[in-house]
């Protein structure tokens, strides 16, 4: 598990754990729920193309942490192989197009985020 | 909403619906949806927001364009079993459709048995 994800009031807060803060140069990502379009449990996303890394850590087949650019989109990844990866799609006004995160109990988190976004 | 064009949304929804019908909601991975629709993973997320968003779009299309079809009833059954218990929007959508079409619990149960090849009206065996 590489990230703590919490829903507080009208915001979604992602906090990378331990040294992942350093590798990705991000202590925290905070997004208004109004900018969250939905979440999906997607473990196979770990193997998807990530694009150009800037900045971040790439250990293929092990872990990816940081900001990546692909097809004109800026995405944030903090995933490890075999982890429970969730994908959070954000509005164009958000700092990233989407977040790819390894988390604990991915399915439950996805349900909580989607319920908060719809509600 | 930043939705990418260059593909036929109706065709994407039909293919995705067929995939959900075959494997259910939880049983369908994003990888399978990518394969079925031909969209890249990022484009799929950009267009529909999430797997849930894609499923809801499929459900809306089915109930509005083919309200009386068996595929629609089957997708409704998938939604009732897997999403409705934890998704208020899906519950509302299903409730409206069932009310409008006058679909009863008996109708749904019969369709479920038919899908399972256990329709008693077709076979009076001792199952």
PDB file of N, CA and C in Angstrom, chain B residues 45-87:
ATOM      1  N   UNK B  45     -11.353   6.245 -19.727  1.00  0.00           N
ATOM      2  CA  UNK B  45     -11.563   7.005 -18.492  1.00  0.00           C
ATOM      3  C   UNK B  45     -11.971   8.445 -18.804  1.00  0.00           C
ATOM      4  N   UNK B  46     -11.331   9.029 -19.805  1.00  0.00           N
ATOM      5  CA  UNK B  46     -11.643  10.419 -20.136  1.00  0.00           C
ATOM      6  C   UNK B  46     -13.089  10.552 -20.617  1.00  0.00           C
ATOM      7  N   UNK B  47     -13.542   9.573 -21.381  1.00  0.00           N
ATOM      8  CA  UNK B  47     -14.891   9.651 -21.946  1.00  0.00           C
ATOM      9  C   UNK B  47     -15.982   9.390 -20.907  1.00  0.00           C
ATOM     10  N   UNK B  48     -15.756   8.421 -20.009  1.00  0.00           N
ATOM     11  CA  UNK B  48     -16.844   7.993 -19.127  1.00  0.00           C
ATOM     12  C   UNK B  48     -16.555   8.197 -17.631  1.00  0.00           C
ATOM     13  N   UNK B  49     -15.364   8.612 -17.301  1.00  0.00           N
ATOM     14  CA  UNK B  49     -15.045   8.921 -15.902  1.00  0.00           C
ATOM     15  C   UNK B  49     -14.601   7.713 -15.090  1.00  0.00           C
ATOM     16  N   UNK B  50     -15.255   6.571 -15.314  1.00  0.00           N
ATOM     17  CA  UNK B  50     -14.949   5.376 -14.526  1.00  0.00           C
ATOM     18  C   UNK B  50     -15.666   4.188 -15.151  1.00  0.00           C
ATOM     19  N   UNK B  51     -15.356   2.984 -14.647  1.00  0.00           N
ATOM     20  CA  UNK B  51     -16.097   1.798 -15.109  1.00  0.00           C
ATOM     21  C   UNK B  51     -17.576   1.957 -14.758  1.00  0.00           C
ATOM     22  N   UNK B  52     -17.828   2.479 -13.581  1.00  0.00           N
ATOM     23  CA  UNK B  52     -19.218   2.719 -13.193  1.00  0.00           C
ATOM     24  C   UNK B  52     -19.894   3.681 -14.170  1.00  0.00           C
ATOM     25  N   UNK B  53     -19.183   4.751 -14.526  1.00  0.00           N
ATOM     26  CA  UNK B  53     -19.742   5.724 -15.466  1.00  0.00           C
ATOM     27  C   UNK B  53     -20.075   5.081 -16.800  1.00  0.00           C
ATOM     28  N   UNK B  54     -19.190   4.192 -17.260  1.00  0.00           N
ATOM     29  CA  UNK B  54     -19.433   3.479 -18.511  1.00  0.00           C
ATOM     30  C   UNK B  54     -20.642   2.562 -18.382  1.00  0.00           C
ATOM     31  N   UNK B  55     -20.733   1.826 -17.265  1.00  0.00           N
ATOM     32  CA  UNK B  55     -21.872   0.924 -17.074  1.00  0.00           C
ATOM     33  C   UNK B  55     -23.184   1.704 -17.035  1.00  0.00           C
ATOM     34  N   UNK B  56     -23.204   2.820 -16.310  1.00  0.00           N
ATOM     35  CA  UNK B  56     -24.434   3.620 -16.216  1.00  0.00           C
ATOM     36  C   UNK B  56     -24.832   4.144 -17.599  1.00  0.00           C
ATOM     37  N   UNK B  57     -23.842   4.550 -18.400  1.00  0.00           N
ATOM     38  CA  UNK B  57     -24.138   5.012 -19.771  1.00  0.00           C
ATOM     39  C   UNK B  57     -24.743   3.875 -20.601  1.00  0.00           C
ATOM     40  N   UNK B  58     -24.194   2.660 -20.442  1.00  0.00           N
ATOM     41  CA  UNK B  58     -24.745   1.484 -21.147  1.00  0.00           C
ATOM     42  C   UNK B  58     -26.187   1.237 -20.711  1.00  0.00           C
ATOM     43  N   UNK B  59     -26.409   1.299 -19.412  1.00  0.00           N
ATOM     44  CA  UNK B  59     -27.746   1.032 -18.870  1.00  0.00           C
ATOM     45  C   UNK B  59     -28.752   2.069 -19.367  1.00  0.00           C
ATOM     46  N   UNK B  60     -28.357   3.340 -19.329  1.00  0.00           N
ATOM     47  CA  UNK B  60     -29.249   4.414 -19.809  1.00  0.00           C
ATOM     48  C   UNK B  60     -29.606   4.196 -21.277  1.00  0.00           C
ATOM     49  N   UNK B  61     -28.601   3.847 -22.087  1.00  0.00           N
ATOM     50  CA  UNK B  61     -28.838   3.647 -23.519  1.00  0.00           C
ATOM     51  C   UNK B  61     -29.787   2.458 -23.738  1.00  0.00           C
ATOM     52  N   UNK B  62     -29.537   1.364 -23.011  1.00  0.00           N
ATOM     53  CA  UNK B  62     -30.382   0.172 -23.194  1.00  0.00           C
ATOM     54  C   UNK B  62     -31.841   0.451 -22.824  1.00  0.00           C
ATOM     55  N   UNK B  63     -32.061   1.066 -21.652  1.00  0.00           N
ATOM     56  CA  UNK B  63     -33.447   1.261 -21.208  1.00  0.00           C
ATOM     57  C   UNK B  63     -34.171   2.311 -22.049  1.00  0.00           C
ATOM     58  N   UNK B  64     -33.420   3.239 -22.664  1.00  0.00           N
ATOM     59  CA  UNK B  64     -34.118   4.249 -23.479  1.00  0.00           C
ATOM     60  C   UNK B  64     -34.302   3.791 -24.914  1.00  0.00           C
ATOM     61  N   UNK B  65     -33.339   3.013 -25.459  1.00  0.00           N
ATOM     62  CA  UNK B  65     -33.435   2.650 -26.876  1.00  0.00           C
ATOM     63  C   UNK B  65     -34.000   1.257 -27.112  1.00  0.00           C
ATOM     64  N   UNK B  66     -33.833   0.345 -26.170  1.00  0.00           N
ATOM     65  CA  UNK B  66     -34.367  -1.018 -26.331  1.00  0.00           C
ATOM     66  C   UNK B  66     -35.044  -1.454 -25.040  1.00  0.00           C
ATOM     67  N   UNK B  67     -36.077  -0.700 -24.598  1.00  0.00           N
ATOM     68  CA  UNK B  67     -36.624  -0.946 -23.257  1.00  0.00           C
ATOM     69  C   UNK B  67     -37.185  -2.348 -23.049  1.00  0.00           C
ATOM     70  N   UNK B  68     -37.664  -2.980 -24.141  1.00  0.00           N
ATOM     71  CA  UNK B  68     -38.304  -4.278 -23.946  1.00  0.00           C
ATOM     72  C   UNK B  68     -37.439  -5.479 -24.307  1.00  0.00           C
ATOM     73  N   UNK B  69     -36.173  -5.246 -24.641  1.00  0.00           N
ATOM     74  CA  UNK B  69     -35.351  -6.369 -25.118  1.00  0.00           C
ATOM     75  C   UNK B  69     -34.842  -7.245 -23.971  1.00  0.00           C
ATOM     76  N   UNK B  70     -34.502  -8.480 -24.319  1.00  0.00           N
ATOM     77  CA  UNK B  70     -33.963  -9.401 -23.308  1.00  0.00           C
ATOM     78  C   UNK B  70     -32.613  -8.904 -22.797  1.00  0.00           C
ATOM     79  N   UNK B  71     -31.810  -8.317 -23.697  1.00  0.00           N
ATOM     80  CA  UNK B  71     -30.512  -7.788 -23.264  1.00  0.00           C
ATOM     81  C   UNK B  71     -30.699  -6.695 -22.210  1.00  0.00           C
ATOM     82  N   UNK B  72     -31.726  -5.869 -22.406  1.00  0.00           N
ATOM     83  CA  UNK B  72     -31.981  -4.804 -21.421  1.00  0.00           C
ATOM     84  C   UNK B  72     -32.356  -5.421 -20.082  1.00  0.00           C
ATOM     85  N   UNK B  73     -33.240  -6.418 -20.110  1.00  0.00           N
ATOM     86  CA  UNK B  73     -33.627  -7.076 -18.855  1.00  0.00           C
ATOM     87  C   UNK B  73     -32.409  -7.710 -18.188  1.00  0.00           C
ATOM     88  N   UNK B  74     -31.547  -8.313 -18.999  1.00  0.00           N
ATOM     89  CA  UNK B  74     -30.349  -8.941 -18.429  1.00  0.00           C
ATOM     90  C   UNK B  74     -29.409  -7.905 -17.809  1.00  0.00           C
ATOM     91  N   UNK B  75     -29.260  -6.744 -18.488  1.00  0.00           N
ATOM     92  CA  UNK B  75     -28.408  -5.692 -17.935  1.00  0.00           C
ATOM     93  C   UNK B  75     -29.033  -5.125 -16.655  1.00  0.00           C
ATOM     94  N   UNK B  76     -30.374  -5.034 -16.656  1.00  0.00           N
ATOM     95  CA  UNK B  76     -31.087  -4.587 -15.454  1.00  0.00           C
ATOM     96  C   UNK B  76     -30.814  -5.571 -14.307  1.00  0.00           C
ATOM     97  N   UNK B  77     -30.806  -6.871 -14.618  1.00  0.00           N
ATOM     98  CA  UNK B  77     -30.540  -7.870 -13.578  1.00  0.00           C
ATOM     99  C   UNK B  77     -29.114  -7.722 -13.031  1.00  0.00           C
ATOM    100  N   UNK B  78     -28.157  -7.501 -13.925  1.00  0.00           N
ATOM    101  CA  UNK B  78     -26.767  -7.275 -13.483  1.00  0.00           C
ATOM    102  C   UNK B  78     -26.721  -6.062 -12.561  1.00  0.00           C
ATOM    103  N   UNK B  79     -27.399  -4.992 -12.969  1.00  0.00           N
ATOM    104  CA  UNK B  79     -27.398  -3.757 -12.165  1.00  0.00           C
ATOM    105  C   UNK B  79     -28.078  -3.978 -10.815  1.00  0.00           C
ATOM    106  N   UNK B  80     -29.192  -4.727 -10.824  1.00  0.00           N
ATOM    107  CA  UNK B  80     -29.912  -4.998  -9.571  1.00  0.00           C
ATOM    108  C   UNK B  80     -29.051  -5.801  -8.600  1.00  0.00           C
ATOM    109  N   UNK B  81     -28.349  -6.787  -9.144  1.00  0.00           N
ATOM    110  CA  UNK B  81     -27.560  -7.672  -8.290  1.00  0.00           C
ATOM    111  C   UNK B  81     -26.282  -7.010  -7.782  1.00  0.00           C
ATOM    112  N   UNK B  82     -25.600  -6.272  -8.667  1.00  0.00           N
ATOM    113  CA  UNK B  82     -24.244  -5.852  -8.318  1.00  0.00           C
ATOM    114  C   UNK B  82     -24.100  -4.382  -7.917  1.00  0.00           C
ATOM    115  N   UNK B  83     -24.856  -3.494  -8.541  1.00  0.00           N
ATOM    116  CA  UNK B  83     -24.648  -2.067  -8.272  1.00  0.00           C
ATOM    117  C   UNK B  83     -25.719  -1.443  -7.384  1.00  0.00           C
ATOM    118  N   UNK B  84     -26.977  -1.830  -7.614  1.00  0.00           N
ATOM    119  CA  UNK B  84     -28.089  -1.165  -6.917  1.00  0.00           C
ATOM    120  C   UNK B  84     -27.935  -1.140  -5.392  1.00  0.00           C
ATOM    121  N   UNK B  85     -27.463  -2.238  -4.771  1.00  0.00           N
ATOM    122  CA  UNK B  85     -27.387  -2.207  -3.302  1.00  0.00           C
ATOM    123  C   UNK B  85     -26.496  -1.096  -2.754  1.00  0.00           C
ATOM    124  N   UNK B  86     -25.570  -0.578  -3.573  1.00  0.00           N
ATOM    125  CA  UNK B  86     -24.643   0.441  -3.043  1.00  0.00           C
ATOM    126  C   UNK B  86     -24.632   1.705  -3.889  1.00  0.00           C
ATOM    127  N   UNK B  87     -25.600   1.843  -4.795  1.00  0.00           N
ATOM    128  CA  UNK B  87     -25.549   2.981  -5.712  1.00  0.00           C
ATOM    129  C   UNK B  87     -26.946   3.576  -5.887  1.00  0.00           C
TER     130      UNK B  87
END
